[in-house]
Short mmCIF file of C-alpha atoms (C1' of nucleotides) in Angstrom, two decimals:
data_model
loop_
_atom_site.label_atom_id
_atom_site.label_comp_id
_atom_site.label_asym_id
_atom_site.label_seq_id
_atom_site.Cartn_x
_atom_site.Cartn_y
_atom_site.Cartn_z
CA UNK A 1 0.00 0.00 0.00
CA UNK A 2 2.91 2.29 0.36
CA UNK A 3 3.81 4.71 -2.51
CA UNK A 4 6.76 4.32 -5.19
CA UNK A 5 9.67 6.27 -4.32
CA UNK A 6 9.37 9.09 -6.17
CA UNK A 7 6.32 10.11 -4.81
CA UNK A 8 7.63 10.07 -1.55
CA UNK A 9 10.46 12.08 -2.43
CA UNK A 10 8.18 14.57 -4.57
CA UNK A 11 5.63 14.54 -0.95
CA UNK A 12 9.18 15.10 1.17
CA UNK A 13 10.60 17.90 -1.28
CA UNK A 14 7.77 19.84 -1.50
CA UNK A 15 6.93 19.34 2.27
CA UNK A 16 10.31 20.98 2.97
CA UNK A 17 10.17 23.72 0.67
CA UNK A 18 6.68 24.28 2.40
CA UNK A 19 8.31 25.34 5.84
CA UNK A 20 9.94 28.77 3.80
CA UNK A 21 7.58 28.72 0.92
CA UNK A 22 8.62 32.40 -0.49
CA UNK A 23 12.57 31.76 -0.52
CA UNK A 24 14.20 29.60 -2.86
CA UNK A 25 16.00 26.15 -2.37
CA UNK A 26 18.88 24.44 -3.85
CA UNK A 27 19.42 21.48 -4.89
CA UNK A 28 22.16 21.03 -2.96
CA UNK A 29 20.40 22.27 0.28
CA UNK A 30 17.46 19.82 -0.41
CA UNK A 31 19.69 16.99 -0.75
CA UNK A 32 21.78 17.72 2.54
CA UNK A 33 18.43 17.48 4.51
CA UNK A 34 16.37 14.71 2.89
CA UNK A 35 17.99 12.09 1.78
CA UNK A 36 17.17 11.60 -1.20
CA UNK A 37 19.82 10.19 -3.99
CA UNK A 38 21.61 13.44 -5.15
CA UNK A 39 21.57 12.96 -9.14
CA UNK A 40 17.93 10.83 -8.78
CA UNK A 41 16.82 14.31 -6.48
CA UNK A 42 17.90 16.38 -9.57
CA UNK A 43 16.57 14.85 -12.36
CA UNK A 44 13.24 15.10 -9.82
CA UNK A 45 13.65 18.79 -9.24
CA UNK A 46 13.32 19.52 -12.78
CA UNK A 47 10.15 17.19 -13.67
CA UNK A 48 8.50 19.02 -11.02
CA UNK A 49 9.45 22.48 -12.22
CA UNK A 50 8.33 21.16 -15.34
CA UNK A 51 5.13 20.10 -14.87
CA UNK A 52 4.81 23.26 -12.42
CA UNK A 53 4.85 23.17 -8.97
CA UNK A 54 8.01 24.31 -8.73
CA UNK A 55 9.65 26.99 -11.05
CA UNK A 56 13.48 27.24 -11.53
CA UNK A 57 15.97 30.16 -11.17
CA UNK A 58 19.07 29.00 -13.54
CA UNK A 59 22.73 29.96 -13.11
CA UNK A 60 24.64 31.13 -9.82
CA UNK A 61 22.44 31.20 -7.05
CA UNK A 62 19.62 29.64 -8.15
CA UNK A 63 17.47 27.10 -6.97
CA UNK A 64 13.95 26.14 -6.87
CA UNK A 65 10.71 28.08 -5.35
CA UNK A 66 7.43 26.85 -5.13
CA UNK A 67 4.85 28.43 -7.33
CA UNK A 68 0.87 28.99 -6.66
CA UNK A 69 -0.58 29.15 -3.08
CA UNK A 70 0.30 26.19 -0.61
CA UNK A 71 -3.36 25.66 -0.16
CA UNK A 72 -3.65 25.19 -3.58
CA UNK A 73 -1.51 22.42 -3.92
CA UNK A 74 -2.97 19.17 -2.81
CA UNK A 75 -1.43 15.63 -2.85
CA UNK A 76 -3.23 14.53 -4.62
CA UNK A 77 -2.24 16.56 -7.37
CA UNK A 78 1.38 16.06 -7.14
CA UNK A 79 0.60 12.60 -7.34
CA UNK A 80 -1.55 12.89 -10.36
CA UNK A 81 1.68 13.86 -11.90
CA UNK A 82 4.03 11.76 -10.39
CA UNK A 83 2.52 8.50 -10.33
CA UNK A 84 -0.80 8.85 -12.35
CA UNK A 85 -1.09 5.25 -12.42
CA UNK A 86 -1.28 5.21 -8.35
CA UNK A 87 -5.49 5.50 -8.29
CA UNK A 88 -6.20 4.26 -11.45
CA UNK A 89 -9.21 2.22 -10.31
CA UNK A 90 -7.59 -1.54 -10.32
CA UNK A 91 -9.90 -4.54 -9.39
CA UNK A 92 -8.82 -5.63 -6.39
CA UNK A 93 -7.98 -9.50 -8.02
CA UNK A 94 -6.23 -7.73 -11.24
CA UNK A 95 -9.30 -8.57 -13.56
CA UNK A 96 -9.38 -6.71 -16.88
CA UNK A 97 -12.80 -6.68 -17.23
CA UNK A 98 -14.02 -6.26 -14.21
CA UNK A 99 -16.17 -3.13 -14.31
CA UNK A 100 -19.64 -1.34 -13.05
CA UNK A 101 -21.66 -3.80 -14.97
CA UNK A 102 -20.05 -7.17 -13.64
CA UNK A 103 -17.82 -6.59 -10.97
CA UNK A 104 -15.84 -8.70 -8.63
CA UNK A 105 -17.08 -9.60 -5.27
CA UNK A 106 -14.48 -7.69 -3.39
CA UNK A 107 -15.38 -4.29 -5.83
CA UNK A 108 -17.43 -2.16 -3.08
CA UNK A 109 -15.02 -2.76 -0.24
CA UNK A 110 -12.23 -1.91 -2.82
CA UNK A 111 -13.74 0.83 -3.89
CA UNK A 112 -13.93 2.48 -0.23
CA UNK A 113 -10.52 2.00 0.74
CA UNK A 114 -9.71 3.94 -3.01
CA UNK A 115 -12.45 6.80 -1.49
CA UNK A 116 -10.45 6.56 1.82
CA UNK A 117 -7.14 7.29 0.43
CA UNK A 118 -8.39 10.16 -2.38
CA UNK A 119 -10.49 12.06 0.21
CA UNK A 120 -7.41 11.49 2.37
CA UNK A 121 -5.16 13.09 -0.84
CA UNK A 122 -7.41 15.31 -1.99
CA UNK A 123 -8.09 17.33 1.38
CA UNK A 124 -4.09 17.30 2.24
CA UNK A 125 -2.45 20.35 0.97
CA UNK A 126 1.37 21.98 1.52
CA UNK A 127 -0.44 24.51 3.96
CA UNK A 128 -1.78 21.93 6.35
CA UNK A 129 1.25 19.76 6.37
CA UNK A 130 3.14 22.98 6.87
CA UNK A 131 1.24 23.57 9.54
CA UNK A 132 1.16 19.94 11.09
CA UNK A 133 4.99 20.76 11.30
CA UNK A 134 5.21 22.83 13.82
CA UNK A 135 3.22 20.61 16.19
CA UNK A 136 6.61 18.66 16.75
CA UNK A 137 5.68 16.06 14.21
CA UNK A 138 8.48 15.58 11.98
CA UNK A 139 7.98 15.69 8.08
CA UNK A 140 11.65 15.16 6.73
CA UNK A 141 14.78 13.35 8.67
CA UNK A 142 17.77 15.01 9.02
CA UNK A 143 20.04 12.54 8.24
CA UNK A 144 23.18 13.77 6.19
CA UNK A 145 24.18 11.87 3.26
CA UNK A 146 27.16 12.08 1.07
CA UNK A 147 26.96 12.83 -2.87
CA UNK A 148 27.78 10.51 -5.11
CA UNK B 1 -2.87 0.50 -3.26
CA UNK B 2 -3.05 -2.27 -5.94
CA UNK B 3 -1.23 -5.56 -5.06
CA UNK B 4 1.48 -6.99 -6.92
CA UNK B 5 0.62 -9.44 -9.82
CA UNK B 6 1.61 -12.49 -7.85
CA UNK B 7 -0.87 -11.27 -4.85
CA UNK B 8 -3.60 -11.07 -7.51
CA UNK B 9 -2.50 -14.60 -9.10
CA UNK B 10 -2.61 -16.02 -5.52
CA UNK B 11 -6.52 -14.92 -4.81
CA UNK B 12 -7.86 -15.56 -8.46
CA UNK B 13 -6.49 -19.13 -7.75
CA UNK B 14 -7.41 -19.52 -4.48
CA UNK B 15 -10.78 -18.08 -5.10
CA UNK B 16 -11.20 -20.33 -7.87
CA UNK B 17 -10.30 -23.82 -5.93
CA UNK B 18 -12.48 -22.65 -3.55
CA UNK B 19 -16.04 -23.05 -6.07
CA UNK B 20 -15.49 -26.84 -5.52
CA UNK B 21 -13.24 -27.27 -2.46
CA UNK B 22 -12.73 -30.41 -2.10
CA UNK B 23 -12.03 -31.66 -5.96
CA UNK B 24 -8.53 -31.48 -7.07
CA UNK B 25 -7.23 -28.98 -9.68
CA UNK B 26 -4.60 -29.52 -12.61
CA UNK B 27 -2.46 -26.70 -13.36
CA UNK B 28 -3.65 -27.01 -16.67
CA UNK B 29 -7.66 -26.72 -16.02
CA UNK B 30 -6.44 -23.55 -13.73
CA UNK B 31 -4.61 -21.80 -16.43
CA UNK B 32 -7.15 -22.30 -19.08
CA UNK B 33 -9.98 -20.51 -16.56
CA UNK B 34 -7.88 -17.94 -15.09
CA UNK B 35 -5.67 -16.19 -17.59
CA UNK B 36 -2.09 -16.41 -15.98
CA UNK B 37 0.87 -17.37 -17.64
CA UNK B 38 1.29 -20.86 -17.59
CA UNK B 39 5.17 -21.75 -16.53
CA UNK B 40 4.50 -18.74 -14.24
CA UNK B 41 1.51 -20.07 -12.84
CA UNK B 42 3.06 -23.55 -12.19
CA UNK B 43 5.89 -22.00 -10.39
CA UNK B 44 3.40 -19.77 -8.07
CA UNK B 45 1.10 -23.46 -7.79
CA UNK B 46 4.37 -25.15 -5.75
CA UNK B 47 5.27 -22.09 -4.00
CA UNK B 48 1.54 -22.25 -2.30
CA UNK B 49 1.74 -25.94 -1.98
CA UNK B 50 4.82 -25.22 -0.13
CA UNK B 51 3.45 -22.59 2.01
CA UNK B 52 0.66 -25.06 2.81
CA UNK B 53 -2.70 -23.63 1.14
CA UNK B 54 -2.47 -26.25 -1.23
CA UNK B 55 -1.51 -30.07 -1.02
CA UNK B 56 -0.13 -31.41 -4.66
CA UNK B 57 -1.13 -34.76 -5.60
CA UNK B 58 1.37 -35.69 -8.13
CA UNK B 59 1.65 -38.47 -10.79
CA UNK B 60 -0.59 -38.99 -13.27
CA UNK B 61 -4.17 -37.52 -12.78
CA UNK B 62 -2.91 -35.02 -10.26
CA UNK B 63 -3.17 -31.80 -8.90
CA UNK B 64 -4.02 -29.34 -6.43
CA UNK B 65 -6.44 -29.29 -3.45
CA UNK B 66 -7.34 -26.63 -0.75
CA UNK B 67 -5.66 -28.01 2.28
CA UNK B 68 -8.06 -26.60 5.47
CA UNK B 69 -11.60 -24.99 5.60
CA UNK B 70 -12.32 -22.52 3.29
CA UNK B 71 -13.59 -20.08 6.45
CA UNK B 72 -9.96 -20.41 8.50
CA UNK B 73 -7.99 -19.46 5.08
CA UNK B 74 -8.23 -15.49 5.09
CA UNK B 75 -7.43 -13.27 2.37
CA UNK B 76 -4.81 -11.75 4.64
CA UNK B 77 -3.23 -15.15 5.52
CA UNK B 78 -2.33 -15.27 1.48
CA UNK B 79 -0.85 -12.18 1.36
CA UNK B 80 1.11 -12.76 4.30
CA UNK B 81 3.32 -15.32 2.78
CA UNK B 82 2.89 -14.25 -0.62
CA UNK B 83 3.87 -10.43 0.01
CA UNK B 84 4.95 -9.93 3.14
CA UNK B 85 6.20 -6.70 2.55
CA UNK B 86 2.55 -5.30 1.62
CA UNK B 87 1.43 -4.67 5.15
CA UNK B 88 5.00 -3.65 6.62
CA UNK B 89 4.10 0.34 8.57
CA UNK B 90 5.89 1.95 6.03
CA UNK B 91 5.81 5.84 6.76
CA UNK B 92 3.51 7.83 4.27
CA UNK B 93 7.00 9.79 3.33
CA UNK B 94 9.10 7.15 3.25
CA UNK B 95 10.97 8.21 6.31
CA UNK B 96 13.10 5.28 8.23
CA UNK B 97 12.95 6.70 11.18
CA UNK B 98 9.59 7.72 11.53
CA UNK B 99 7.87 5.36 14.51
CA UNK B 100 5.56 6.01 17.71
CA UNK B 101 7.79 8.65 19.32
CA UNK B 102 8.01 11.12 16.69
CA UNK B 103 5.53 10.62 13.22
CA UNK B 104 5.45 12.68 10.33
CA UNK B 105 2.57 14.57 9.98
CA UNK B 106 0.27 11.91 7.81
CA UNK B 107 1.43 9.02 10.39
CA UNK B 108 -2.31 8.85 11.89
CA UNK B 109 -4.26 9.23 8.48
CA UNK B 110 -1.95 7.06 6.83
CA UNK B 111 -2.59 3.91 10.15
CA UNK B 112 -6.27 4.13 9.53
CA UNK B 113 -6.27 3.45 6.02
CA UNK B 114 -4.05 0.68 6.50
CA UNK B 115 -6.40 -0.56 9.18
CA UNK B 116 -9.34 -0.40 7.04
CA UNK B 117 -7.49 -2.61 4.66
CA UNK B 118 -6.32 -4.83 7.04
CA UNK B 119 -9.37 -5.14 8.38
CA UNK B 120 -11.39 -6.19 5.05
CA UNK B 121 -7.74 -8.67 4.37
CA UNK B 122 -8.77 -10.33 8.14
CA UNK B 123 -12.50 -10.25 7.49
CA UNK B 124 -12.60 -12.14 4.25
CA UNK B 125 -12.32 -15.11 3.84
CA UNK B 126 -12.66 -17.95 0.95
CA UNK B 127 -15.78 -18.98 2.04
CA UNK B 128 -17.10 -15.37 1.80
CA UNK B 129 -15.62 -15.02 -1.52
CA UNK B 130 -17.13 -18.38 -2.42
CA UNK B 131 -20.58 -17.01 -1.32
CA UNK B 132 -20.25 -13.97 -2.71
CA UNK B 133 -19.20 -15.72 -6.21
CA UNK B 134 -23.30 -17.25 -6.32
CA UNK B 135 -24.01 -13.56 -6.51
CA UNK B 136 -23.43 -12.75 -10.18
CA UNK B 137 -20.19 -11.56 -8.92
CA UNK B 138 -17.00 -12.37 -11.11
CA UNK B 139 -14.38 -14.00 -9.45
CA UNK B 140 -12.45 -15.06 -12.13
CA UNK B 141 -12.42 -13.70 -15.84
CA UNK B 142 -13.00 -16.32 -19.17
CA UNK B 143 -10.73 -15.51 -20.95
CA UNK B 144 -8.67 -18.44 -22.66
CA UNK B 145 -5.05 -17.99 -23.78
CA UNK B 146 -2.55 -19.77 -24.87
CA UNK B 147 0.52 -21.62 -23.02
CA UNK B 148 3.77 -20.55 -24.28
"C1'" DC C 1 34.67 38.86 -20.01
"C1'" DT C 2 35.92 35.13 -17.04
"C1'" DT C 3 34.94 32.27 -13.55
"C1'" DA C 4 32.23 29.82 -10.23
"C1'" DT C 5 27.95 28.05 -9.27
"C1'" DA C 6 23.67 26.87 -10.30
"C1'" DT C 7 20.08 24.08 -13.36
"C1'" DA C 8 18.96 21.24 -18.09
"C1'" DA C 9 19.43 17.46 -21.12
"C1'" DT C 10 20.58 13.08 -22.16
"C1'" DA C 11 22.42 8.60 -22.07
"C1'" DC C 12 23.64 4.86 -19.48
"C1'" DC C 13 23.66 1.31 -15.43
"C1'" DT C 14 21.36 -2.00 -11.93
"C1'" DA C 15 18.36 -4.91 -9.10
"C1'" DG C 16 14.28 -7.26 -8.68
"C1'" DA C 17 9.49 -8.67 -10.04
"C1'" DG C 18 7.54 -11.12 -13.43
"C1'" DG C 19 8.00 -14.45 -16.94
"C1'" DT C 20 10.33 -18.63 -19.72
"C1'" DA C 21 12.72 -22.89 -20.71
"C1'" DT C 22 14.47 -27.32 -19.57
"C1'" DC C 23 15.07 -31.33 -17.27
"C1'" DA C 24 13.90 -34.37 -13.18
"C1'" DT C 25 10.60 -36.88 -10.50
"C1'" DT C 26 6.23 -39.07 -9.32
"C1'" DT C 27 2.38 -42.20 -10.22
"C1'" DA C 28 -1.99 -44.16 -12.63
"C1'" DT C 29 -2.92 -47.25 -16.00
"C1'" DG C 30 -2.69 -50.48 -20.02
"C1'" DC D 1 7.43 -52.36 -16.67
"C1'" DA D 2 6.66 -48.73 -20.18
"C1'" DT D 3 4.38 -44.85 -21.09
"C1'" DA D 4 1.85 -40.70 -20.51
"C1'" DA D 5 0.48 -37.15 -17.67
"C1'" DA D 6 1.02 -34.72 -13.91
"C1'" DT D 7 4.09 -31.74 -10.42
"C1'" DG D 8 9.15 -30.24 -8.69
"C1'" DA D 9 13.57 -27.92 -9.20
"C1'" DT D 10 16.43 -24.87 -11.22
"C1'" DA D 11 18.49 -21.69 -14.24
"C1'" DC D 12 17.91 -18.15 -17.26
"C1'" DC D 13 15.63 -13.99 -19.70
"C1'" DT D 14 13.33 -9.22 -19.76
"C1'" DC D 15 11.51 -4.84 -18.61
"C1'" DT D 16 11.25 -0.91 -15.77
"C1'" DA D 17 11.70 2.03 -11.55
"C1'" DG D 18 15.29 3.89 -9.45
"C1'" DG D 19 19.84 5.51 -9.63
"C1'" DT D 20 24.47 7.42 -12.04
"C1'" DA D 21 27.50 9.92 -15.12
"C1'" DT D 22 28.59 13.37 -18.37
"C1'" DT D 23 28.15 17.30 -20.97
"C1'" DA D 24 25.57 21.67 -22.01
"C1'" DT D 25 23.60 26.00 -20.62
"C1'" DA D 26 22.43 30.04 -17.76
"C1'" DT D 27 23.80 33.90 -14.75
"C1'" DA D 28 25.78 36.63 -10.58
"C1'" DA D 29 29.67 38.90 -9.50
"C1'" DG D 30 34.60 40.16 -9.21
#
DNA sequence: CTTATATAATACCTAGAGGTATCATTTATG
DNA sequence: CATAAATGATACCTCTAGGTATTATATAAG
């Protein structure tokens, strides 16, 4: 039930860049607080400045800021573009054709825990888990990794 | 939230055997109901024989059987042995280090959905999905393919 | 205008889930 | 007891998510 990685690290990265959402972040910076794979955390930064969320400030002291509103930006957005497939309604026993008109026996209860999870997505955005941060929860770890 | 493909494989067979419980299946009668590849399906076939859900009957005119009552085998006991990982607490973000003393922000939203899924794994059992097959439910799909 | 420091583009590598292929073993039956 | 029809064991292939490596491009600032 757990996500693929880079959805994680997309829900981490922007997370982080939540707590000072005006300023902008390096990559560099990112990667010495996550830990997230440095070249893998690049190639990451710029699919999500491409498809938006973030935008990009090239050359010498650049980095990365977060555009739009954090209440605007919900998981479950960042997910639609990061894993689309993620809640693509799958039968719960893998069946092709296993849709409204016929469906499998475990269909409702699938269905709910897909509800679950969207409403779950869908009413989480960068300004509540910002705020959810400074109730001593933690949203990143601090370990320090080295570059490869 | 989907399982993997040998989860899936695991309950269409199981789900199958169960419609007549106490008959023996071939490998070959399974794979021409349920579409899974064959050589793939005869590996996955041992593997739950090993892991006791199945006895094998081999020789000539053997086969498969559902070892146990249909109501003690629960979805949940399947995917127990045949993905262990799927039910592991894994932190909505990925982090290693996030556990009972300090969560991440999602860590209580994030237990109750794997609860509710638990829950419906530890509820259902064969039987149930047997019953719920004389429903016009679909347990299994028709298709017929080919071995390879 | 050169240099240092940042991101962009692109191509390649790797491990593991899923899938195949081959040969060995068991046993019912003529 | 020979054969056919079933499962068992084992080794290999393949595709893709995740991860690396290298080169190109942009820009602040001395």
């Amino acid at each position: 039930m757990k996500f693929n990685k880079t959805t994680e690290y997309a829900f981490r990265i922007l997370s982080y860049m939540a707590i000072e959402e005006s300023r902008s972040y390096s990559v560099d910076e990112i990667f010495e607080k996550l830990h997230i794979p440095y070249r893998y955390l690049r190639k990451l930064m710029t699919n999500l400045s491409k498809s938006n969320f973030l935008y990009s400030i090239q050359g010498k002291n650049g980095g990365y800021k977060i555009s739009g509103k954090l209440e605007d930006i919900k998981l479950l957005n960042l997910i639609e573009v990061v894993d689309p497939d993620y809640l693509v309604s799958n039968c719960f026993f893998g069946i092709e054709n296993c849709s409204r008109e016929s469906t499998c026996i475990m269909h409702d209860q699938w269905d709910g825990v897909r509800t679950h999870i969207n409403t779950i997505l869908a009413n989480t955005s960068l300004a509540d888990i910002k705020q959810g941060n400074n109730q001593n929860k933690i949203v990143l770890n601090t370990f320090h990794s080295l570059k490869t």
